[in-house]
Amino acid sequence: MTELIKLTEEVESALHAADPVVALETTLVSHGFPYPEGAEVALESERRVRAAGAVPATVGVVDGTVRVGLAKAELERFALAGQKARKVGPRDLAACAVQGALGATTVGGTLAACRLTGIRFMGTGGLGGVHRGFPRPPDVSADLAELARAQVLVVAAGVKSILDVPATAEVLETLGIPTLGWRTNELPLFYAARGGPVVSARVDTVEEAARVAQAHWRLDRHTALLLARPADEGLDDLEPLIEKAVAAAAERGVSGQAVTPFVLAYLHEHTGGRTVAVNKRLITENAGLAAEVAAAFSALL
Ligand code: PSU
Ligand code: MN
């Protein structure tokens, strides 16, 4: 493997032994929460992964290398940096490493590291996708392109509902990416549990999820699978505020990579922190479920 990527010993030996490993991203740590909540979410996610018997591998670009597995002080660095950390998708990894910048990896950026290291499971909040208003501008998250080529099962609360969820679900189908509903037939809407488009299949146990992933890859499918877990205590009344937040972003000329953090921060601010609480909880629950499926997968081998 290239010297541009560095695994902790713990992650390396777990992968070598085919023990369960769960990748976690850092964009939500730096850009998804106000300080110090990003650090709290990161640490709690790692705790949940360990409690389910897996090794957490949080990914980020630090001091010139793509790091897989971060120490507590490094997670703190990502949380403290906030918007000063670069948002690193798949195309940004190289420049970020060469320039020695602190790089918070998105779902897509984290999946790129999974492909390099053989990590098969990841937990996150909500996937990126097709932004509302497509094709003006034609803003489609690089998460989708990377999901199309990474053999990773990603546990998320669906696609972020600040996006065009039905359009994103269509693109996931086009790309051949299964949307597995965790004990549901509907793709969850991130903050809201219900009301989304139908999933491609429902699964009811972690063993079933692990077996579907294994079969998908044995059938030579080279894509990711989304395991969509609805938030436990979601918010059902957010749609009008999401529309306002998206309009505010457009009015202020916020575009590209800045749109998602702007809209999340707007919602956090205008709900008195209710979206922060839901977002935190769903991320840590997803991390725990990813670890349970990873453990079930290792048991199949
Ligand atoms: N989910 C959250 N908070 C976040 C994100 C997802 O709860 O900050 C991030 C993820 O890292 C995802 C990214 O990959 O937003 C998508 O951004 P964009 O739409 O610019 O591709
Ligand atoms: Mn985008």
PDB file of C-alpha atoms and ligand atoms in Angstrom:
ATOM      1  CA  MET A   1       0.000   0.000   0.000  1.00  0.00           C
ATOM      2  CA  THR A   2       1.135   3.562  -0.617  1.00  0.00           C
ATOM      3  CA  GLU A   3       2.806   5.641   2.093  1.00  0.00           C
ATOM      4  CA  LEU A   4       0.009   8.166   1.525  1.00  0.00           C
ATOM      5  CA  ILE A   5      -2.291   6.080   3.709  1.00  0.00           C
ATOM      6  CA  LYS A   6      -1.643   5.067   7.318  1.00  0.00           C
ATOM      7  CA  LEU A   7      -3.639   2.596   9.431  1.00  0.00           C
ATOM      8  CA  THR A   8      -3.414   2.282  13.194  1.00  0.00           C
ATOM      9  CA  GLU A   9      -1.996  -1.004  14.408  1.00  0.00           C
ATOM     10  CA  GLU A  10      -5.351  -1.935  15.872  1.00  0.00           C
ATOM     11  CA  VAL A  11      -7.176  -1.463  12.559  1.00  0.00           C
ATOM     12  CA  GLU A  12      -4.451  -3.184  10.595  1.00  0.00           C
ATOM     13  CA  SER A  13      -4.425  -6.307  12.748  1.00  0.00           C
ATOM     14  CA  ALA A  14      -8.239  -6.498  12.834  1.00  0.00           C
ATOM     15  CA  LEU A  15      -8.367  -6.358   9.033  1.00  0.00           C
ATOM     16  CA  HIS A  16      -5.617  -8.948   8.793  1.00  0.00           C
ATOM     17  CA  ALA A  17      -7.603 -11.307  11.034  1.00  0.00           C
ATOM     18  CA  ALA A  18     -10.867 -10.562   9.146  1.00  0.00           C
ATOM     19  CA  ASP A  19     -12.292  -9.219  12.403  1.00  0.00           C
ATOM     20  CA  PRO A  20     -15.097  -6.642  12.160  1.00  0.00           C
ATOM     21  CA  VAL A  21     -14.007  -3.064  11.379  1.00  0.00           C
ATOM     22  CA  VAL A  22     -16.320  -0.071  10.898  1.00  0.00           C
ATOM     23  CA  ALA A  23     -15.234   3.092   9.095  1.00  0.00           C
ATOM     24  CA  LEU A  24     -16.548   6.447  10.342  1.00  0.00           C
ATOM     25  CA  GLU A  25     -16.280   9.832   8.614  1.00  0.00           C
ATOM     26  CA  THR A  26     -14.984  13.181   9.871  1.00  0.00           C
ATOM     27  CA  THR A  27     -16.996  15.696   7.806  1.00  0.00           C
ATOM     28  CA  LEU A  28     -19.830  15.406  10.268  1.00  0.00           C
ATOM     29  CA  VAL A  29     -17.331  15.961  13.109  1.00  0.00           C
ATOM     30  CA  SER A  30     -15.954  19.225  11.662  1.00  0.00           C
ATOM     31  CA  HIS A  31     -18.861  20.581   9.627  1.00  0.00           C
ATOM     32  CA  GLY A  32     -21.970  18.845  10.930  1.00  0.00           C
ATOM     33  CA  PHE A  33     -22.023  20.100  14.527  1.00  0.00           C
ATOM     34  CA  PRO A  34     -21.071  23.122  16.554  1.00  0.00           C
ATOM     35  CA  TYR A  35     -18.060  22.576  18.851  1.00  0.00           C
ATOM     36  CA  PRO A  36     -17.744  20.498  21.031  1.00  0.00           C
ATOM     37  CA  GLU A  37     -20.620  18.313  19.854  1.00  0.00           C
ATOM     38  CA  GLY A  38     -18.720  16.968  16.848  1.00  0.00           C
ATOM     39  CA  ALA A  39     -16.123  15.452  19.183  1.00  0.00           C
ATOM     40  CA  GLU A  40     -18.833  14.007  21.415  1.00  0.00           C
ATOM     41  CA  VAL A  41     -20.525  12.335  18.439  1.00  0.00           C
ATOM     42  CA  ALA A  42     -17.224  10.937  17.185  1.00  0.00           C
ATOM     43  CA  LEU A  43     -16.271   9.463  20.554  1.00  0.00           C
ATOM     44  CA  GLU A  44     -19.733   8.075  21.246  1.00  0.00           C
ATOM     45  CA  SER A  45     -19.837   6.489  17.756  1.00  0.00           C
ATOM     46  CA  GLU A  46     -16.504   4.785  18.425  1.00  0.00           C
ATOM     47  CA  ARG A  47     -17.780   3.609  21.793  1.00  0.00           C
ATOM     48  CA  ARG A  48     -20.872   2.109  20.193  1.00  0.00           C
ATOM     49  CA  VAL A  49     -18.774   0.307  17.586  1.00  0.00           C
ATOM     50  CA  ARG A  50     -16.564  -1.218  20.273  1.00  0.00           C
ATOM     51  CA  ALA A  51     -19.558  -2.192  22.408  1.00  0.00           C
ATOM     52  CA  ALA A  52     -20.820  -4.281  19.473  1.00  0.00           C
ATOM     53  CA  GLY A  53     -17.461  -6.031  19.209  1.00  0.00           C
ATOM     54  CA  ALA A  54     -15.917  -4.202  16.243  1.00  0.00           C
ATOM     55  CA  VAL A  55     -12.935  -1.888  15.783  1.00  0.00           C
ATOM     56  CA  PRO A  56     -13.717   1.722  14.829  1.00  0.00           C
ATOM     57  CA  ALA A  57     -11.672   3.241  11.993  1.00  0.00           C
ATOM     58  CA  THR A  58     -12.384   6.945  11.803  1.00  0.00           C
ATOM     59  CA  VAL A  59     -10.939   8.412   8.603  1.00  0.00           C
ATOM     60  CA  GLY A  60      -9.421  11.839   7.967  1.00  0.00           C
ATOM     61  CA  VAL A  61      -6.433  13.494   6.317  1.00  0.00           C
ATOM     62  CA  VAL A  62      -3.848  14.576   8.898  1.00  0.00           C
ATOM     63  CA  ASP A  63      -0.351  15.975   8.342  1.00  0.00           C
ATOM     64  CA  GLY A  64       0.058  14.675   4.814  1.00  0.00           C
ATOM     65  CA  THR A  65      -1.471  11.196   5.063  1.00  0.00           C
ATOM     66  CA  VAL A  66      -4.914   9.633   4.803  1.00  0.00           C
ATOM     67  CA  ARG A  67      -5.363   8.219   8.288  1.00  0.00           C
ATOM     68  CA  VAL A  68      -7.524   5.184   9.057  1.00  0.00           C
ATOM     69  CA  GLY A  69      -8.078   5.113  12.797  1.00  0.00           C
ATOM     70  CA  LEU A  70      -7.673   8.327  14.785  1.00  0.00           C
ATOM     71  CA  ALA A  71      -6.642   9.020  18.373  1.00  0.00           C
ATOM     72  CA  LYS A  72      -8.886  10.991  20.714  1.00  0.00           C
ATOM     73  CA  ALA A  73      -6.692  14.103  20.428  1.00  0.00           C
ATOM     74  CA  GLU A  74      -6.990  13.941  16.638  1.00  0.00           C
ATOM     75  CA  LEU A  75     -10.781  13.659  16.768  1.00  0.00           C
ATOM     76  CA  GLU A  76     -10.711  16.721  18.992  1.00  0.00           C
ATOM     77  CA  ARG A  77      -8.620  18.513  16.368  1.00  0.00           C
ATOM     78  CA  PHE A  78     -11.300  17.868  13.735  1.00  0.00           C
ATOM     79  CA  ALA A  79     -14.067  19.114  16.017  1.00  0.00           C
ATOM     80  CA  LEU A  80     -12.121  22.234  16.995  1.00  0.00           C
ATOM     81  CA  ALA A  81     -11.200  23.097  13.394  1.00  0.00           C
ATOM     82  CA  GLY A  82     -14.874  23.353  12.385  1.00  0.00           C
ATOM     83  CA  GLN A  83     -15.254  25.065   9.019  1.00  0.00           C
ATOM     84  CA  LYS A  84     -11.465  25.543   8.865  1.00  0.00           C
ATOM     85  CA  ALA A  85     -11.032  21.844   8.142  1.00  0.00           C
ATOM     86  CA  ARG A  86     -11.242  21.093   4.436  1.00  0.00           C
ATOM     87  CA  LYS A  87     -14.222  19.090   3.276  1.00  0.00           C
ATOM     88  CA  VAL A  88     -12.592  16.164   1.519  1.00  0.00           C
ATOM     89  CA  GLY A  89     -14.467  14.128  -1.050  1.00  0.00           C
ATOM     90  CA  PRO A  90     -12.794  11.523  -3.281  1.00  0.00           C
ATOM     91  CA  ARG A  91     -11.286  14.137  -5.597  1.00  0.00           C
ATOM     92  CA  ASP A  92      -9.814  16.163  -2.743  1.00  0.00           C
ATOM     93  CA  LEU A  93      -7.764  13.457  -0.989  1.00  0.00           C
ATOM     94  CA  ALA A  94      -4.584  13.923  -3.011  1.00  0.00           C
ATOM     95  CA  ALA A  95      -4.351  17.716  -2.870  1.00  0.00           C
ATOM     96  CA  CYS A  96      -5.215  17.729   0.825  1.00  0.00           C
ATOM     97  CA  ALA A  97      -2.481  15.201   1.625  1.00  0.00           C
ATOM     98  CA  VAL A  98       0.185  16.862  -0.524  1.00  0.00           C
ATOM     99  CA  GLN A  99      -0.622  20.294   0.904  1.00  0.00           C
ATOM    100  CA  GLY A 100      -0.634  19.044   4.491  1.00  0.00           C
ATOM    101  CA  ALA A 101      -4.093  20.409   5.243  1.00  0.00           C
ATOM    102  CA  LEU A 102      -6.482  18.965   7.822  1.00  0.00           C
ATOM    103  CA  GLY A 103      -9.089  17.092   5.760  1.00  0.00           C
ATOM    104  CA  ALA A 104     -12.488  16.011   7.040  1.00  0.00           C
ATOM    105  CA  THR A 105     -13.601  13.161   4.793  1.00  0.00           C
ATOM    106  CA  THR A 106     -17.172  12.927   3.517  1.00  0.00           C
ATOM    107  CA  VAL A 107     -18.973   9.627   2.992  1.00  0.00           C
ATOM    108  CA  GLY A 108     -17.402   9.485  -0.484  1.00  0.00           C
ATOM    109  CA  GLY A 109     -13.921  10.358   0.798  1.00  0.00           C
ATOM    110  CA  THR A 110     -14.216   7.782   3.568  1.00  0.00           C
ATOM    111  CA  LEU A 111     -15.378   5.110   1.108  1.00  0.00           C
ATOM    112  CA  ALA A 112     -12.284   5.798  -0.988  1.00  0.00           C
ATOM    113  CA  ALA A 113     -10.174   4.915   2.078  1.00  0.00           C
ATOM    114  CA  CYS A 114     -12.279   1.770   2.610  1.00  0.00           C
ATOM    115  CA  ARG A 115     -11.498   0.624  -0.913  1.00  0.00           C
ATOM    116  CA  LEU A 116      -7.771   1.055  -0.331  1.00  0.00           C
ATOM    117  CA  THR A 117      -7.800  -0.881   2.933  1.00  0.00           C
ATOM    118  CA  GLY A 118     -10.534  -3.498   2.456  1.00  0.00           C
ATOM    119  CA  ILE A 119     -12.924  -2.149   5.112  1.00  0.00           C
ATOM    120  CA  ARG A 120     -16.426  -3.453   4.350  1.00  0.00           C
ATOM    121  CA  PHE A 121     -18.638  -1.524   6.772  1.00  0.00           C
ATOM    122  CA  MET A 122     -19.285   2.114   7.492  1.00  0.00           C
ATOM    123  CA  GLY A 123     -21.665   4.104   9.692  1.00  0.00           C
ATOM    124  CA  THR A 124     -22.773   7.679   9.091  1.00  0.00           C
ATOM    125  CA  GLY A 125     -25.714  10.089   9.446  1.00  0.00           C
ATOM    126  CA  GLY A 126     -27.236  10.668   6.038  1.00  0.00           C
ATOM    127  CA  LEU A 127     -25.925  10.145   2.520  1.00  0.00           C
ATOM    128  CA  GLY A 128     -25.346  12.959   0.101  1.00  0.00           C
ATOM    129  CA  GLY A 129     -27.288  12.850  -3.152  1.00  0.00           C
ATOM    130  CA  VAL A 130     -29.136  14.941  -5.716  1.00  0.00           C
ATOM    131  CA  HIS A 131     -29.669  18.480  -4.435  1.00  0.00           C
ATOM    132  CA  ARG A 132     -33.062  20.140  -4.723  1.00  0.00           C
ATOM    133  CA  GLY A 133     -33.409  22.251  -7.839  1.00  0.00           C
ATOM    134  CA  PHE A 134     -31.390  19.911 -10.064  1.00  0.00           C
ATOM    135  CA  PRO A 135     -30.305  20.624 -12.809  1.00  0.00           C
ATOM    136  CA  ARG A 136     -29.921  24.280 -11.850  1.00  0.00           C
ATOM    137  CA  PRO A 137     -27.274  23.744 -10.622  1.00  0.00           C
ATOM    138  CA  PRO A 138     -26.455  20.087 -11.438  1.00  0.00           C
ATOM    139  CA  ASP A 139     -25.262  19.472  -7.858  1.00  0.00           C
ATOM    140  CA  VAL A 140     -25.032  15.739  -7.169  1.00  0.00           C
ATOM    141  CA  SER A 141     -22.953  14.532  -4.237  1.00  0.00           C
ATOM    142  CA  ALA A 142     -19.760  12.633  -5.010  1.00  0.00           C
ATOM    143  CA  ASP A 143     -21.002  10.173  -2.377  1.00  0.00           C
ATOM    144  CA  LEU A 144     -23.091   8.545  -5.120  1.00  0.00           C
ATOM    145  CA  ALA A 145     -20.185   8.010  -7.515  1.00  0.00           C
ATOM    146  CA  GLU A 146     -18.109   6.405  -4.782  1.00  0.00           C
ATOM    147  CA  LEU A 147     -21.004   4.244  -3.551  1.00  0.00           C
ATOM    148  CA  ALA A 148     -21.137   2.904  -7.108  1.00  0.00           C
ATOM    149  CA  ARG A 149     -17.623   1.474  -6.803  1.00  0.00           C
ATOM    150  CA  ALA A 150     -16.970   0.657  -3.141  1.00  0.00           C
ATOM    151  CA  GLN A 151     -17.798  -2.799  -1.777  1.00  0.00           C
ATOM    152  CA  VAL A 152     -18.988  -1.414   1.534  1.00  0.00           C
ATOM    153  CA  LEU A 153     -22.256  -1.701   3.441  1.00  0.00           C
ATOM    154  CA  VAL A 154     -23.108   1.811   4.667  1.00  0.00           C
ATOM    155  CA  VAL A 155     -25.563   2.266   7.520  1.00  0.00           C
ATOM    156  CA  ALA A 156     -27.301   5.670   7.317  1.00  0.00           C
ATOM    157  CA  ALA A 157     -30.659   7.223   8.174  1.00  0.00           C
ATOM    158  CA  GLY A 158     -31.297   7.308   4.434  1.00  0.00           C
ATOM    159  CA  VAL A 159     -30.445  10.256   2.259  1.00  0.00           C
ATOM    160  CA  LYS A 160     -30.336  13.691   3.873  1.00  0.00           C
ATOM    161  CA  SER A 161     -33.813  15.139   3.547  1.00  0.00           C
ATOM    162  CA  ILE A 162     -32.392  18.565   2.727  1.00  0.00           C
ATOM    163  CA  LEU A 163     -31.825  16.979  -0.704  1.00  0.00           C
ATOM    164  CA  ASP A 164     -34.194  15.658  -3.363  1.00  0.00           C
ATOM    165  CA  VAL A 165     -34.713  12.212  -1.822  1.00  0.00           C
ATOM    166  CA  PRO A 166     -36.934  10.659  -4.548  1.00  0.00           C
ATOM    167  CA  ALA A 167     -34.449  11.759  -7.247  1.00  0.00           C
ATOM    168  CA  THR A 168     -31.554  10.356  -5.211  1.00  0.00           C
ATOM    169  CA  ALA A 169     -33.387   7.051  -4.755  1.00  0.00           C
ATOM    170  CA  GLU A 170     -33.768   6.837  -8.548  1.00  0.00           C
ATOM    171  CA  VAL A 171     -30.046   7.431  -9.059  1.00  0.00           C
ATOM    172  CA  LEU A 172     -29.194   4.770  -6.473  1.00  0.00           C
ATOM    173  CA  GLU A 173     -31.294   2.328  -8.491  1.00  0.00           C
ATOM    174  CA  THR A 174     -29.605   3.346 -11.744  1.00  0.00           C
ATOM    175  CA  LEU A 175     -26.190   2.774 -10.167  1.00  0.00           C
ATOM    176  CA  GLY A 176     -27.210  -0.679  -8.912  1.00  0.00           C
ATOM    177  CA  ILE A 177     -26.927   0.225  -5.229  1.00  0.00           C
ATOM    178  CA  PRO A 178     -29.358  -1.744  -3.041  1.00  0.00           C
ATOM    179  CA  THR A 179     -31.372   0.246  -0.523  1.00  0.00           C
ATOM    180  CA  LEU A 180     -32.070  -2.121   2.352  1.00  0.00           C
ATOM    181  CA  GLY A 181     -34.675  -0.921   4.843  1.00  0.00           C
ATOM    182  CA  TRP A 182     -33.824  -1.785   8.432  1.00  0.00           C
ATOM    183  CA  ARG A 183     -37.154  -3.185   9.666  1.00  0.00           C
ATOM    184  CA  THR A 184     -38.951  -0.806   7.311  1.00  0.00           C
ATOM    185  CA  ASN A 185     -40.252  -0.751   3.728  1.00  0.00           C
ATOM    186  CA  GLU A 186     -39.637   2.969   3.326  1.00  0.00           C
ATOM    187  CA  LEU A 187     -36.389   4.795   2.821  1.00  0.00           C
ATOM    188  CA  PRO A 188     -36.105   6.936   5.966  1.00  0.00           C
ATOM    189  CA  LEU A 189     -35.928  10.708   5.488  1.00  0.00           C
ATOM    190  CA  PHE A 190     -32.973  11.405   7.779  1.00  0.00           C
ATOM    191  CA  TYR A 191     -34.639  13.554  10.486  1.00  0.00           C
ATOM    192  CA  ALA A 192     -37.992  11.884   9.789  1.00  0.00           C
ATOM    193  CA  ALA A 193     -38.458   8.126   9.969  1.00  0.00           C
ATOM    194  CA  ARG A 194     -41.437   7.811   7.636  1.00  0.00           C
ATOM    195  CA  GLY A 195     -42.695   9.059   4.292  1.00  0.00           C
ATOM    196  CA  GLY A 196     -39.832   8.189   1.957  1.00  0.00           C
ATOM    197  CA  PRO A 197     -39.831   6.141  -1.277  1.00  0.00           C
ATOM    198  CA  VAL A 198     -39.900   2.326  -1.080  1.00  0.00           C
ATOM    199  CA  VAL A 199     -36.659   0.450  -0.458  1.00  0.00           C
ATOM    200  CA  SER A 200     -35.326  -2.257  -2.770  1.00  0.00           C
ATOM    201  CA  ALA A 201     -35.578  -4.862   0.031  1.00  0.00           C
ATOM    202  CA  ARG A 202     -36.399  -4.961   3.696  1.00  0.00           C
ATOM    203  CA  VAL A 203     -34.155  -6.769   6.224  1.00  0.00           C
ATOM    204  CA  ASP A 204     -35.109  -7.608   9.778  1.00  0.00           C
ATOM    205  CA  THR A 205     -31.958  -9.010  11.390  1.00  0.00           C
ATOM    206  CA  VAL A 206     -28.247  -8.231  11.317  1.00  0.00           C
ATOM    207  CA  GLU A 207     -27.543 -11.753  10.021  1.00  0.00           C
ATOM    208  CA  GLU A 208     -29.899 -11.156   7.112  1.00  0.00           C
ATOM    209  CA  ALA A 209     -28.191  -7.854   6.293  1.00  0.00           C
ATOM    210  CA  ALA A 210     -24.758  -9.511   6.466  1.00  0.00           C
ATOM    211  CA  ARG A 211     -25.875 -12.379   4.212  1.00  0.00           C
ATOM    212  CA  VAL A 212     -27.363 -10.010   1.625  1.00  0.00           C
ATOM    213  CA  ALA A 213     -24.106  -8.033   1.536  1.00  0.00           C
ATOM    214  CA  GLN A 214     -22.057 -11.207   1.190  1.00  0.00           C
ATOM    215  CA  ALA A 215     -24.305 -12.500  -1.607  1.00  0.00           C
ATOM    216  CA  HIS A 216     -24.211  -9.117  -3.398  1.00  0.00           C
ATOM    217  CA  TRP A 217     -20.425  -9.212  -3.529  1.00  0.00           C
ATOM    218  CA  ARG A 218     -20.278 -12.936  -4.366  1.00  0.00           C
ATOM    219  CA  LEU A 219     -22.506 -12.160  -7.333  1.00  0.00           C
ATOM    220  CA  ASP A 220     -19.707  -9.867  -8.440  1.00  0.00           C
ATOM    221  CA  ARG A 221     -21.552  -6.654  -7.664  1.00  0.00           C
ATOM    222  CA  HIS A 222     -18.869  -4.058  -7.085  1.00  0.00           C
ATOM    223  CA  THR A 223     -21.083  -1.487  -5.431  1.00  0.00           C
ATOM    224  CA  ALA A 224     -21.949  -0.457  -1.930  1.00  0.00           C
ATOM    225  CA  LEU A 225     -25.223  -1.317  -0.206  1.00  0.00           C
ATOM    226  CA  LEU A 226     -27.179   1.213   1.826  1.00  0.00           C
ATOM    227  CA  LEU A 227     -28.664  -0.173   5.027  1.00  0.00           C
ATOM    228  CA  ALA A 228     -31.182   2.520   5.934  1.00  0.00           C
ATOM    229  CA  ARG A 229     -32.075   2.761   9.607  1.00  0.00           C
ATOM    230  CA  PRO A 230     -34.904   5.134  10.596  1.00  0.00           C
ATOM    231  CA  ALA A 231     -34.175   7.583  13.427  1.00  0.00           C
ATOM    232  CA  ASP A 232     -35.751   6.473  16.706  1.00  0.00           C
ATOM    233  CA  GLU A 233     -37.265   9.771  17.723  1.00  0.00           C
ATOM    234  CA  GLY A 234     -37.319  11.664  14.479  1.00  0.00           C
ATOM    235  CA  LEU A 235     -38.749  15.082  13.675  1.00  0.00           C
ATOM    236  CA  ASP A 236     -41.763  14.988  11.360  1.00  0.00           C
ATOM    237  CA  ASP A 237     -42.515  18.680  11.040  1.00  0.00           C
ATOM    238  CA  LEU A 238     -39.321  20.003   9.481  1.00  0.00           C
ATOM    239  CA  GLU A 239     -40.193  20.274   5.787  1.00  0.00           C
ATOM    240  CA  PRO A 240     -41.237  23.975   5.807  1.00  0.00           C
ATOM    241  CA  LEU A 241     -38.033  24.922   7.626  1.00  0.00           C
ATOM    242  CA  ILE A 242     -35.906  22.844   5.243  1.00  0.00           C
ATOM    243  CA  GLU A 243     -37.455  24.779   2.342  1.00  0.00           C
ATOM    244  CA  LYS A 244     -36.585  28.060   4.063  1.00  0.00           C
ATOM    245  CA  ALA A 245     -33.022  26.899   4.750  1.00  0.00           C
ATOM    246  CA  VAL A 246     -32.471  25.845   1.134  1.00  0.00           C
ATOM    247  CA  ALA A 247     -33.906  29.195  -0.068  1.00  0.00           C
ATOM    248  CA  ALA A 248     -31.651  31.099   2.357  1.00  0.00           C
ATOM    249  CA  ALA A 249     -28.616  29.283   0.979  1.00  0.00           C
ATOM    250  CA  ALA A 250     -29.589  30.231  -2.581  1.00  0.00           C
ATOM    251  CA  GLU A 251     -30.259  33.866  -1.616  1.00  0.00           C
ATOM    252  CA  ARG A 252     -26.859  34.213   0.008  1.00  0.00           C
ATOM    253  CA  GLY A 253     -25.122  32.618  -2.952  1.00  0.00           C
ATOM    254  CA  VAL A 254     -23.968  29.588  -0.958  1.00  0.00           C
ATOM    255  CA  SER A 255     -23.044  26.865  -3.440  1.00  0.00           C
ATOM    256  CA  GLY A 256     -21.116  23.625  -3.955  1.00  0.00           C
ATOM    257  CA  GLN A 257     -19.606  21.949  -0.908  1.00  0.00           C
ATOM    258  CA  ALA A 258     -20.793  24.755   1.368  1.00  0.00           C
ATOM    259  CA  VAL A 259     -24.506  24.051   0.863  1.00  0.00           C
ATOM    260  CA  THR A 260     -24.849  21.026   3.158  1.00  0.00           C
ATOM    261  CA  PRO A 261     -23.073  22.538   6.213  1.00  0.00           C
ATOM    262  CA  PHE A 262     -24.968  25.817   5.733  1.00  0.00           C
ATOM    263  CA  VAL A 263     -28.373  24.116   5.660  1.00  0.00           C
ATOM    264  CA  LEU A 264     -27.559  21.857   8.633  1.00  0.00           C
ATOM    265  CA  ALA A 265     -26.382  24.863  10.683  1.00  0.00           C
ATOM    266  CA  TYR A 266     -29.509  26.826   9.716  1.00  0.00           C
ATOM    267  CA  LEU A 267     -31.738  23.996  10.920  1.00  0.00           C
ATOM    268  CA  HIS A 268     -29.762  23.588  14.129  1.00  0.00           C
ATOM    269  CA  GLU A 269     -30.131  27.295  14.843  1.00  0.00           C
ATOM    270  CA  HIS A 270     -33.823  27.573  13.984  1.00  0.00           C
ATOM    271  CA  THR A 271     -35.000  24.526  15.925  1.00  0.00           C
ATOM    272  CA  GLY A 272     -33.288  25.463  19.171  1.00  0.00           C
ATOM    273  CA  GLY A 273     -30.981  22.486  18.760  1.00  0.00           C
ATOM    274  CA  ARG A 274     -33.671  19.856  18.171  1.00  0.00           C
ATOM    275  CA  THR A 275     -32.091  18.768  14.889  1.00  0.00           C
ATOM    276  CA  VAL A 276     -28.692  18.520  16.602  1.00  0.00           C
ATOM    277  CA  ALA A 277     -30.087  16.114  19.172  1.00  0.00           C
ATOM    278  CA  VAL A 278     -31.769  13.916  16.544  1.00  0.00           C
ATOM    279  CA  ASN A 279     -28.725  14.027  14.283  1.00  0.00           C
ATOM    280  CA  LYS A 280     -26.368  13.025  17.100  1.00  0.00           C
ATOM    281  CA  ARG A 281     -28.498  10.153  18.187  1.00  0.00           C
ATOM    282  CA  LEU A 282     -29.060   8.719  14.723  1.00  0.00           C
ATOM    283  CA  ILE A 283     -25.340   8.829  13.887  1.00  0.00           C
ATOM    284  CA  THR A 284     -24.356   6.869  16.986  1.00  0.00           C
ATOM    285  CA  GLU A 285     -27.191   4.357  16.523  1.00  0.00           C
ATOM    286  CA  ASN A 286     -26.099   3.838  12.915  1.00  0.00           C
ATOM    287  CA  ALA A 287     -22.492   3.267  14.010  1.00  0.00           C
ATOM    288  CA  GLY A 288     -23.669   0.611  16.461  1.00  0.00           C
ATOM    289  CA  LEU A 289     -25.791  -1.157  13.859  1.00  0.00           C
ATOM    290  CA  ALA A 290     -22.929  -1.094  11.337  1.00  0.00           C
ATOM    291  CA  ALA A 291     -20.754  -2.808  13.943  1.00  0.00           C
ATOM    292  CA  GLU A 292     -23.386  -5.473  14.624  1.00  0.00           C
ATOM    293  CA  VAL A 293     -23.682  -6.257  10.912  1.00  0.00           C
ATOM    294  CA  ALA A 294     -19.879  -6.271  10.577  1.00  0.00           C
ATOM    295  CA  ALA A 295     -19.664  -8.788  13.423  1.00  0.00           C
ATOM    296  CA  ALA A 296     -22.355 -10.962  11.837  1.00  0.00           C
ATOM    297  CA  PHE A 297     -20.475 -10.797   8.527  1.00  0.00           C
ATOM    298  CA  SER A 298     -17.214 -11.931  10.143  1.00  0.00           C
ATOM    299  CA  ALA A 299     -19.104 -14.834  11.697  1.00  0.00           C
ATOM    300  CA  LEU A 300     -20.171 -15.987   8.192  1.00  0.00           C
ATOM    301  CA  LEU A 301     -16.589 -16.306   6.988  1.00  0.00           C
TER     302      LEU A 301
HETATM  303  N1  PSU B   1     -24.709  13.605   7.474  1.00  0.00           N
HETATM  304  C1  PSU B   1     -24.714  14.376   8.595  1.00  0.00           C
HETATM  305  N2  PSU B   1     -23.868  15.437   8.639  1.00  0.00           N
HETATM  306  C2  PSU B   1     -22.968  15.695   7.611  1.00  0.00           C
HETATM  307  C3  PSU B   1     -22.954  14.850   6.444  1.00  0.00           C
HETATM  308  C4  PSU B   1     -23.857  13.826   6.442  1.00  0.00           C
HETATM  309  O1  PSU B   1     -25.477  14.132   9.523  1.00  0.00           O
HETATM  310  O2  PSU B   1     -22.201  16.654   7.711  1.00  0.00           O
HETATM  311  C5  PSU B   1     -21.937  15.053   5.324  1.00  0.00           C
HETATM  312  C6  PSU B   1     -21.410  13.697   4.859  1.00  0.00           C
HETATM  313  O3  PSU B   1     -20.029  13.692   5.057  1.00  0.00           O
HETATM  314  C7  PSU B   1     -21.754  13.616   3.398  1.00  0.00           C
HETATM  315  C8  PSU B   1     -21.700  15.060   3.011  1.00  0.00           C
HETATM  316  O4  PSU B   1     -20.841  12.811   2.680  1.00  0.00           O
HETATM  317  O5  PSU B   1     -22.367  15.693   4.126  1.00  0.00           O
HETATM  318  C9  PSU B   1     -22.347  15.325   1.683  1.00  0.00           C
HETATM  319  O6  PSU B   1     -22.002  16.602   1.267  1.00  0.00           O
HETATM  320  P1  PSU B   1     -22.273  17.074  -0.257  1.00  0.00           P
HETATM  321  O7  PSU B   1     -23.766  17.133  -0.394  1.00  0.00           O
HETATM  322  O8  PSU B   1     -21.620  18.431  -0.376  1.00  0.00           O
HETATM  323  O9  PSU B   1     -21.617  16.040  -1.130  1.00  0.00           O
HETATM  324 MN    MN B   2     -23.036  18.881  -3.280  1.00  0.00          MN
END
